[in-house]
Amino acid sequence: MIQFNAYKMLQTADGELPLDVSFSIEKGQFLAIYGNSGAGKTTLLRIMAGLTEAEKTNIKVGNETWDNLQNKIHLAIQKRSIGFVFQDFALFPNLTVKENLEFALQKGDDSKIIPELIELMELQSLQNSKPQNLSGGQKQRVALARAIVRKPEILLLDEPLSALDDAMRFKLQDYILKIHQKYELTTLMITHSIPEIFKLSDKVIILDKGKIIKEGTPNAVFSEEKISSKFKLTGEIISITKSDIVYVIQVFSGNNIIKVVATEDEVINFKIGQKVLVASKAFNPIIQVIS
């Protein structure tokens, strides 16, 4: 269990904004953090990592207190079991892919994880390349692998896929989910993509002006008030779930989430991340793949 309580006065373009946040997540959960720019999302992650100090803090990870200002407890950054991936990759340009991973090792760490991560992230052919010779997606794979080298308890992701095109973003989502599950991480990820939240997270919190205005499962937070009817639109499949003898396909389009019922024979044609057309037919919506 991770318990997070923090208060910090932020200086924004619109003046002072109090960040006042309290939440808890279970070990092994994937938490998405969603909200407008300037809501305090990145500051939240930086406080968790110990990179930013707050006026009031109480952070507990399991039975260990990382921050408690009242009791003058502030665990040093290097002693926190954290992996952090930023938007800008932050790779060392003079080191190869393999050397970037090796640099993250600390004395006493098992070096066997380096070839394991290179294989897991499919970096074998790139391990002797330097960052300037890599694409954005390749650099992000290296950054993710480097964050896992020390097998941290918590992985913090600050919009790691925001600069990538759709195809690469979908692929990197798979890598993130793979390492989250394989290394049994607790992951906190900032994202502006609702489809990404549905694909990756168990829980989501929505931040607005420094406060949590909603939290719960992605389905509970986003679906209840955004189901449209009488439409013809394109979108992306974000979830496929079985309900009794039928399947429910959720499609994200614009700011709407549409639920479409499909039979077992129909659902084999669809997968998460697929672009589809949803159209009304009499009283029931139909869905078809966009080729």
CSV table of C-alpha atoms in Angstrom, one decimal, residues 9-18 36-40 208-210:
chain,number,residue,atom,x,y,z
A,9,MET,CA,1.7,26.2,-3.1
A,10,LEU,CA,2.4,26.3,-6.8
A,11,GLN,CA,3.4,29.4,-8.7
A,12,THR,CA,1.5,29.4,-12.0
A,13,ALA,CA,0.9,31.9,-14.9
A,14,ASP,CA,-2.5,32.6,-13.2
A,15,GLY,CA,-1.0,33.2,-9.8
A,16,GLU,CA,-0.7,30.9,-6.8
A,17,LEU,CA,-2.4,27.5,-6.9
A,18,PRO,CA,-2.5,25.2,-3.8
A,36,ASN,CA,-5.4,19.8,-17.7
A,37,SER,CA,-1.9,21.3,-18.1
A,38,GLY,CA,-1.0,23.2,-14.9
A,39,ALA,CA,-3.2,21.0,-12.6
A,40,GLY,CA,-0.1,19.8,-10.6
A,208,ASP,CA,-8.1,19.9,-11.5
A,209,LYS,CA,-6.5,23.1,-10.1
A,210,GLY,CA,-4.5,21.2,-7.6
